[in-house]
Amino acid sequence: MVRLFNTLRMACQRNQDTANFVFNGKKIVGVALNYMCAVKARKVAVPTVPLVFLKPTSSYIREGSPIVLPKVFNKVAYEVELGVVIGSRCKNVSKEHAMEYVGGYCLALDLTAQCNLTAARATGGPWTLGKGFDTSTPVSSFIPFDAVQDPHALPLWLKVNGELKQSGCTADLIFKVPDIISYVSKHMTLEENDLILTGTPHGSEAFKAGDVIECGLADLANMKFKVCDE
């Protein structure tokens, strides 16, 4: 009875409390190589656990601001993703109860400096610089939890200059939302307004200054960004 009461109370509060996740969040947790179509296209082994990395919240931008390509990078790629906004603090959460801690969702881009990550992977180095540069995490407005009946049945797409480049569905996720929350929460505390980027389908490619990137998530969100050089 106590758990039920707390669950209902959190459900009433979470939409209001997490709507400003861009301003109030403390961290962004990304998951790499989490779509089966991407694994098959790259001909690599299917991950046995989520491949997790962190991004700073200073990388957030919203529509109306441009994506700025840093001078230090010569190859930056787009990755369209479902974002999951954490609704309340959690640690060591089971898969069965993980969705109780979801506050809502967003459409997101996880922009990646492939030139940096290629070198980092070769040497076993960190991904921080290639993932965390300014403007590398464009996000949509907050999508309330109750607006999404099933987070694992959402089509998502991305176009560059009007040409379709990525098209997929969250049904293809290797690790589902509860899997990710449970796994990450066993290693670090997830806090209200933290964002989880769940991965991108096949089709990620480099883009350049002057391009216009558009993307969408079902009929829930879409966004458009101009791209410029630093």
mmCIF file of C-alpha atoms in Angstrom:
data_model
loop_
_atom_site.group_PDB
_atom_site.id
_atom_site.type_symbol
_atom_site.label_atom_id
_atom_site.label_comp_id
_atom_site.label_asym_id
_atom_site.label_seq_id
_atom_site.Cartn_x
_atom_site.Cartn_y
_atom_site.Cartn_z
ATOM 1 C CA MET A 1 0.000 0.000 0.000
ATOM 2 C CA VAL A 2 2.833 2.410 0.854
ATOM 3 C CA ARG A 3 4.583 1.655 -2.462
ATOM 4 C CA LEU A 4 1.328 2.225 -4.358
ATOM 5 C CA PHE A 5 0.764 5.555 -2.610
ATOM 6 C CA ASN A 6 4.308 6.685 -3.346
ATOM 7 C CA THR A 7 3.994 5.609 -6.982
ATOM 8 C CA LEU A 8 0.784 7.601 -7.430
ATOM 9 C CA ARG A 9 2.284 10.611 -5.685
ATOM 10 C CA MET A 10 5.362 10.528 -7.917
ATOM 11 C CA ALA A 11 3.175 10.195 -11.022
ATOM 12 C CA CYS A 12 1.278 13.355 -10.071
ATOM 13 C CA GLN A 13 4.433 15.340 -9.406
ATOM 14 C CA ARG A 14 6.882 14.131 -12.025
ATOM 15 C CA ASN A 15 5.535 15.944 -15.096
ATOM 16 C CA GLN A 16 5.636 19.313 -13.365
ATOM 17 C CA ASP A 17 8.948 18.758 -11.597
ATOM 18 C CA THR A 18 10.883 17.448 -14.623
ATOM 19 C CA ALA A 19 9.613 19.794 -17.334
ATOM 20 C CA ASN A 20 12.699 21.993 -16.874
ATOM 21 C CA PHE A 21 15.228 19.163 -17.057
ATOM 22 C CA VAL A 22 17.554 21.187 -19.310
ATOM 23 C CA PHE A 23 18.090 23.749 -16.578
ATOM 24 C CA ASN A 24 17.830 21.519 -13.516
ATOM 25 C CA GLY A 25 19.558 18.290 -14.586
ATOM 26 C CA LYS A 26 22.969 17.344 -13.233
ATOM 27 C CA LYS A 27 24.134 14.813 -15.821
ATOM 28 C CA ILE A 28 23.465 13.217 -19.185
ATOM 29 C CA VAL A 29 24.001 9.454 -19.442
ATOM 30 C CA GLY A 30 24.497 8.058 -22.927
ATOM 31 C CA VAL A 31 24.302 4.472 -24.157
ATOM 32 C CA ALA A 32 26.311 3.492 -27.231
ATOM 33 C CA LEU A 33 25.642 0.756 -29.771
ATOM 34 C CA ASN A 34 22.145 0.018 -28.483
ATOM 35 C CA TYR A 35 20.209 -0.629 -31.711
ATOM 36 C CA MET A 36 20.314 -4.069 -33.297
ATOM 37 C CA CYS A 37 20.243 -2.529 -36.785
ATOM 38 C CA ALA A 38 23.425 -0.581 -35.976
ATOM 39 C CA VAL A 39 25.145 -3.680 -34.595
ATOM 40 C CA LYS A 40 24.293 -5.675 -37.728
ATOM 41 C CA ALA A 41 25.401 -2.867 -40.056
ATOM 42 C CA ARG A 42 28.748 -2.531 -38.308
ATOM 43 C CA LYS A 43 29.183 -6.321 -38.051
ATOM 44 C CA VAL A 44 30.232 -6.177 -34.421
ATOM 45 C CA ALA A 45 29.320 -8.290 -31.423
ATOM 46 C CA VAL A 46 26.076 -7.544 -29.614
ATOM 47 C CA PRO A 47 26.920 -5.818 -26.295
ATOM 48 C CA THR A 48 26.276 -7.914 -23.197
ATOM 49 C CA VAL A 49 25.835 -4.864 -20.961
ATOM 50 C CA PRO A 50 24.962 -1.233 -21.795
ATOM 51 C CA LEU A 51 27.964 0.754 -23.046
ATOM 52 C CA VAL A 52 27.644 3.868 -20.903
ATOM 53 C CA PHE A 53 29.274 7.299 -21.190
ATOM 54 C CA LEU A 54 28.615 10.725 -19.652
ATOM 55 C CA LYS A 55 28.023 14.153 -21.171
ATOM 56 C CA PRO A 56 27.982 17.531 -19.394
ATOM 57 C CA THR A 57 24.740 19.490 -19.194
ATOM 58 C CA SER A 58 26.591 22.437 -20.756
ATOM 59 C CA SER A 59 26.163 20.556 -24.055
ATOM 60 C CA TYR A 60 22.385 21.172 -24.112
ATOM 61 C CA ILE A 61 20.773 23.430 -26.707
ATOM 62 C CA ARG A 62 17.145 24.009 -27.666
ATOM 63 C CA GLU A 63 15.527 25.001 -30.947
ATOM 64 C CA GLY A 64 16.397 28.551 -31.958
ATOM 65 C CA SER A 65 20.091 28.077 -31.202
ATOM 66 C CA PRO A 66 22.465 26.710 -33.861
ATOM 67 C CA ILE A 67 24.618 23.620 -33.681
ATOM 68 C CA VAL A 68 28.187 24.922 -33.576
ATOM 69 C CA LEU A 69 30.972 22.699 -34.907
ATOM 70 C CA PRO A 70 34.165 23.174 -32.862
ATOM 71 C CA LYS A 71 37.332 24.234 -34.675
ATOM 72 C CA VAL A 72 39.207 21.284 -33.186
ATOM 73 C CA PHE A 73 37.014 18.671 -34.905
ATOM 74 C CA ASN A 74 36.829 17.833 -38.614
ATOM 75 C CA LYS A 75 34.190 15.084 -38.519
ATOM 76 C CA VAL A 76 31.035 15.400 -36.404
ATOM 77 C CA ALA A 77 28.087 13.033 -36.882
ATOM 78 C CA TYR A 78 24.393 13.195 -35.979
ATOM 79 C CA GLU A 79 22.612 10.568 -33.878
ATOM 80 C CA VAL A 80 18.854 10.827 -33.281
ATOM 81 C CA GLU A 81 17.661 9.325 -29.998
ATOM 82 C CA LEU A 82 14.885 8.858 -27.485
ATOM 83 C CA GLY A 83 15.749 10.708 -24.290
ATOM 84 C CA VAL A 84 14.441 9.515 -20.917
ATOM 85 C CA VAL A 85 14.113 12.100 -18.144
ATOM 86 C CA ILE A 86 14.515 10.759 -14.610
ATOM 87 C CA GLY A 87 11.653 11.802 -12.345
ATOM 88 C CA SER A 88 13.029 11.016 -8.904
ATOM 89 C CA ARG A 89 16.289 9.993 -7.251
ATOM 90 C CA CYS A 90 17.081 6.290 -7.514
ATOM 91 C CA LYS A 91 19.847 3.845 -6.655
ATOM 92 C CA ASN A 92 20.056 0.067 -7.150
ATOM 93 C CA VAL A 93 16.691 -0.057 -8.890
ATOM 94 C CA SER A 94 15.334 -3.352 -10.190
ATOM 95 C CA LYS A 95 14.140 -3.670 -13.782
ATOM 96 C CA GLU A 96 10.663 -4.383 -12.476
ATOM 97 C CA HIS A 97 10.414 -1.010 -10.712
ATOM 98 C CA ALA A 98 12.607 1.102 -13.009
ATOM 99 C CA MET A 99 9.751 2.781 -14.885
ATOM 100 C CA GLU A 100 8.467 4.219 -11.603
ATOM 101 C CA TYR A 101 11.430 6.598 -11.736
ATOM 102 C CA VAL A 102 10.822 7.902 -15.247
ATOM 103 C CA GLY A 103 9.520 11.469 -15.253
ATOM 104 C CA GLY A 104 9.029 11.812 -19.006
ATOM 105 C CA TYR A 105 10.824 11.858 -22.319
ATOM 106 C CA CYS A 106 12.297 14.037 -25.039
ATOM 107 C CA LEU A 107 13.632 13.857 -28.559
ATOM 108 C CA ALA A 108 17.401 14.291 -28.562
ATOM 109 C CA LEU A 109 20.489 14.405 -30.737
ATOM 110 C CA ASP A 110 23.748 12.954 -29.470
ATOM 111 C CA LEU A 111 26.241 14.736 -31.708
ATOM 112 C CA THR A 112 29.541 12.887 -31.862
ATOM 113 C CA ALA A 113 32.995 13.975 -32.998
ATOM 114 C CA GLN A 114 33.892 10.780 -34.824
ATOM 115 C CA CYS A 115 37.404 12.042 -35.484
ATOM 116 C CA ASN A 116 37.995 12.154 -31.725
ATOM 117 C CA LEU A 117 36.197 8.908 -30.876
ATOM 118 C CA THR A 118 38.107 6.931 -33.500
ATOM 119 C CA ALA A 119 41.371 7.903 -31.819
ATOM 120 C CA ALA A 120 39.933 7.328 -28.336
ATOM 121 C CA ARG A 121 38.747 3.827 -29.196
ATOM 122 C CA ALA A 122 42.113 2.935 -30.708
ATOM 123 C CA THR A 123 43.971 3.912 -27.534
ATOM 124 C CA GLY A 124 41.331 2.963 -24.991
ATOM 125 C CA GLY A 125 40.932 6.621 -24.093
ATOM 126 C CA PRO A 126 37.820 8.407 -22.796
ATOM 127 C CA TRP A 127 35.022 9.661 -25.025
ATOM 128 C CA THR A 128 34.458 12.884 -23.082
ATOM 129 C CA LEU A 129 35.779 15.400 -25.599
ATOM 130 C CA GLY A 130 34.146 13.779 -28.603
ATOM 131 C CA LYS A 131 30.763 13.538 -26.895
ATOM 132 C CA GLY A 132 30.612 16.510 -24.566
ATOM 133 C CA PHE A 133 31.423 19.589 -26.643
ATOM 134 C CA ASP A 134 29.151 22.649 -26.519
ATOM 135 C CA THR A 135 25.869 22.232 -28.478
ATOM 136 C CA SER A 136 26.371 18.455 -28.762
ATOM 137 C CA THR A 137 23.033 17.623 -27.102
ATOM 138 C CA PRO A 138 20.108 19.342 -28.851
ATOM 139 C CA VAL A 139 16.814 18.409 -27.160
ATOM 140 C CA SER A 140 13.111 18.976 -27.678
ATOM 141 C CA SER A 141 10.593 20.204 -25.171
ATOM 142 C CA PHE A 142 9.671 17.819 -22.364
ATOM 143 C CA ILE A 143 7.240 15.015 -23.269
ATOM 144 C CA PRO A 144 5.034 14.028 -20.296
ATOM 145 C CA PHE A 145 5.256 10.434 -19.091
ATOM 146 C CA ASP A 146 1.567 9.812 -19.716
ATOM 147 C CA ALA A 147 1.852 10.945 -23.349
ATOM 148 C CA VAL A 148 3.860 7.819 -24.195
ATOM 149 C CA GLN A 149 1.962 4.558 -23.962
ATOM 150 C CA ASP A 150 4.977 2.407 -24.850
ATOM 151 C CA PRO A 151 8.495 3.894 -25.070
ATOM 152 C CA HIS A 152 9.579 0.800 -27.006
ATOM 153 C CA ALA A 153 7.264 1.379 -29.973
ATOM 154 C CA LEU A 154 8.258 4.859 -31.112
ATOM 155 C CA PRO A 155 9.432 5.623 -34.658
ATOM 156 C CA LEU A 156 12.200 8.178 -34.959
ATOM 157 C CA TRP A 157 13.805 9.805 -37.992
ATOM 158 C CA LEU A 158 16.370 12.373 -39.047
ATOM 159 C CA LYS A 159 16.807 14.410 -42.234
ATOM 160 C CA VAL A 160 19.697 16.547 -43.460
ATOM 161 C CA ASN A 161 18.706 19.280 -45.905
ATOM 162 C CA GLY A 162 15.405 17.493 -46.448
ATOM 163 C CA GLU A 163 16.960 14.089 -47.227
ATOM 164 C CA LEU A 164 16.087 11.193 -44.936
ATOM 165 C CA LYS A 165 19.245 9.851 -43.278
ATOM 166 C CA GLN A 166 18.056 7.880 -40.251
ATOM 167 C CA SER A 167 14.827 5.961 -39.738
ATOM 168 C CA GLY A 168 14.237 3.490 -36.947
ATOM 169 C CA CYS A 169 12.030 2.423 -34.067
ATOM 170 C CA THR A 170 12.715 2.050 -30.369
ATOM 171 C CA ALA A 171 11.441 -1.528 -30.651
ATOM 172 C CA ASP A 172 14.950 -2.242 -31.995
ATOM 173 C CA LEU A 173 16.656 -1.232 -28.754
ATOM 174 C CA ILE A 174 18.947 -3.946 -27.413
ATOM 175 C CA PHE A 175 18.681 -2.696 -23.834
ATOM 176 C CA LYS A 176 15.220 -1.338 -23.051
ATOM 177 C CA VAL A 177 14.572 1.639 -20.791
ATOM 178 C CA PRO A 178 14.169 -0.444 -17.582
ATOM 179 C CA ASP A 179 17.372 -2.357 -18.402
ATOM 180 C CA ILE A 180 19.339 0.875 -18.737
ATOM 181 C CA ILE A 181 17.961 2.525 -15.602
ATOM 182 C CA SER A 182 18.565 -0.585 -13.518
ATOM 183 C CA TYR A 183 22.107 -1.070 -14.833
ATOM 184 C CA VAL A 184 23.189 2.563 -14.467
ATOM 185 C CA SER A 185 21.627 2.921 -11.009
ATOM 186 C CA LYS A 186 23.746 0.050 -9.743
ATOM 187 C CA HIS A 187 26.862 2.084 -10.562
ATOM 188 C CA MET A 188 25.759 5.661 -9.867
ATOM 189 C CA THR A 189 22.798 7.436 -8.362
ATOM 190 C CA LEU A 190 20.346 8.799 -10.909
ATOM 191 C CA GLU A 191 18.789 12.081 -9.837
ATOM 192 C CA GLU A 192 15.681 14.005 -10.765
ATOM 193 C CA ASN A 193 16.083 15.736 -14.161
ATOM 194 C CA ASP A 194 19.025 13.574 -15.257
ATOM 195 C CA LEU A 195 18.710 12.545 -18.907
ATOM 196 C CA ILE A 196 19.392 9.122 -20.402
ATOM 197 C CA LEU A 197 20.152 8.957 -24.133
ATOM 198 C CA THR A 198 19.094 5.486 -25.218
ATOM 199 C CA GLY A 199 21.110 5.097 -28.424
ATOM 200 C CA THR A 200 20.687 5.702 -32.153
ATOM 201 C CA PRO A 201 19.613 3.546 -35.093
ATOM 202 C CA HIS A 202 21.828 2.840 -38.100
ATOM 203 C CA GLY A 203 22.611 5.722 -40.447
ATOM 204 C CA SER A 204 24.737 8.093 -38.387
ATOM 205 C CA GLU A 205 26.966 10.139 -40.706
ATOM 206 C CA ALA A 206 29.008 13.331 -40.649
ATOM 207 C CA PHE A 207 27.447 16.694 -41.406
ATOM 208 C CA LYS A 208 28.856 20.171 -42.065
ATOM 209 C CA ALA A 209 28.324 23.883 -41.584
ATOM 210 C CA GLY A 210 25.413 25.162 -43.659
ATOM 211 C CA ASP A 211 23.384 21.978 -43.226
ATOM 212 C CA VAL A 212 19.916 21.948 -41.690
ATOM 213 C CA ILE A 213 19.109 18.998 -39.453
ATOM 214 C CA GLU A 214 15.506 17.973 -38.796
ATOM 215 C CA CYS A 215 14.353 15.064 -36.665
ATOM 216 C CA GLY A 216 11.223 13.637 -35.116
ATOM 217 C CA LEU A 217 9.848 11.157 -32.597
ATOM 218 C CA ALA A 218 6.483 9.641 -33.569
ATOM 219 C CA ASP A 219 3.896 12.433 -33.386
ATOM 220 C CA LEU A 220 5.312 13.578 -30.057
ATOM 221 C CA ALA A 221 8.134 15.918 -31.028
ATOM 222 C CA ASN A 222 10.150 17.293 -33.902
ATOM 223 C CA MET A 223 12.903 19.882 -34.119
ATOM 224 C CA LYS A 224 15.124 21.671 -36.603
ATOM 225 C CA PHE A 225 18.624 23.111 -36.239
ATOM 226 C CA LYS A 226 20.933 25.109 -38.475
ATOM 227 C CA VAL A 227 24.622 24.183 -38.398
ATOM 228 C CA CYS A 228 27.520 26.633 -38.350
ATOM 229 C CA ASP A 229 31.275 26.619 -37.731
ATOM 230 C CA GLU A 230 32.816 27.984 -34.561
#
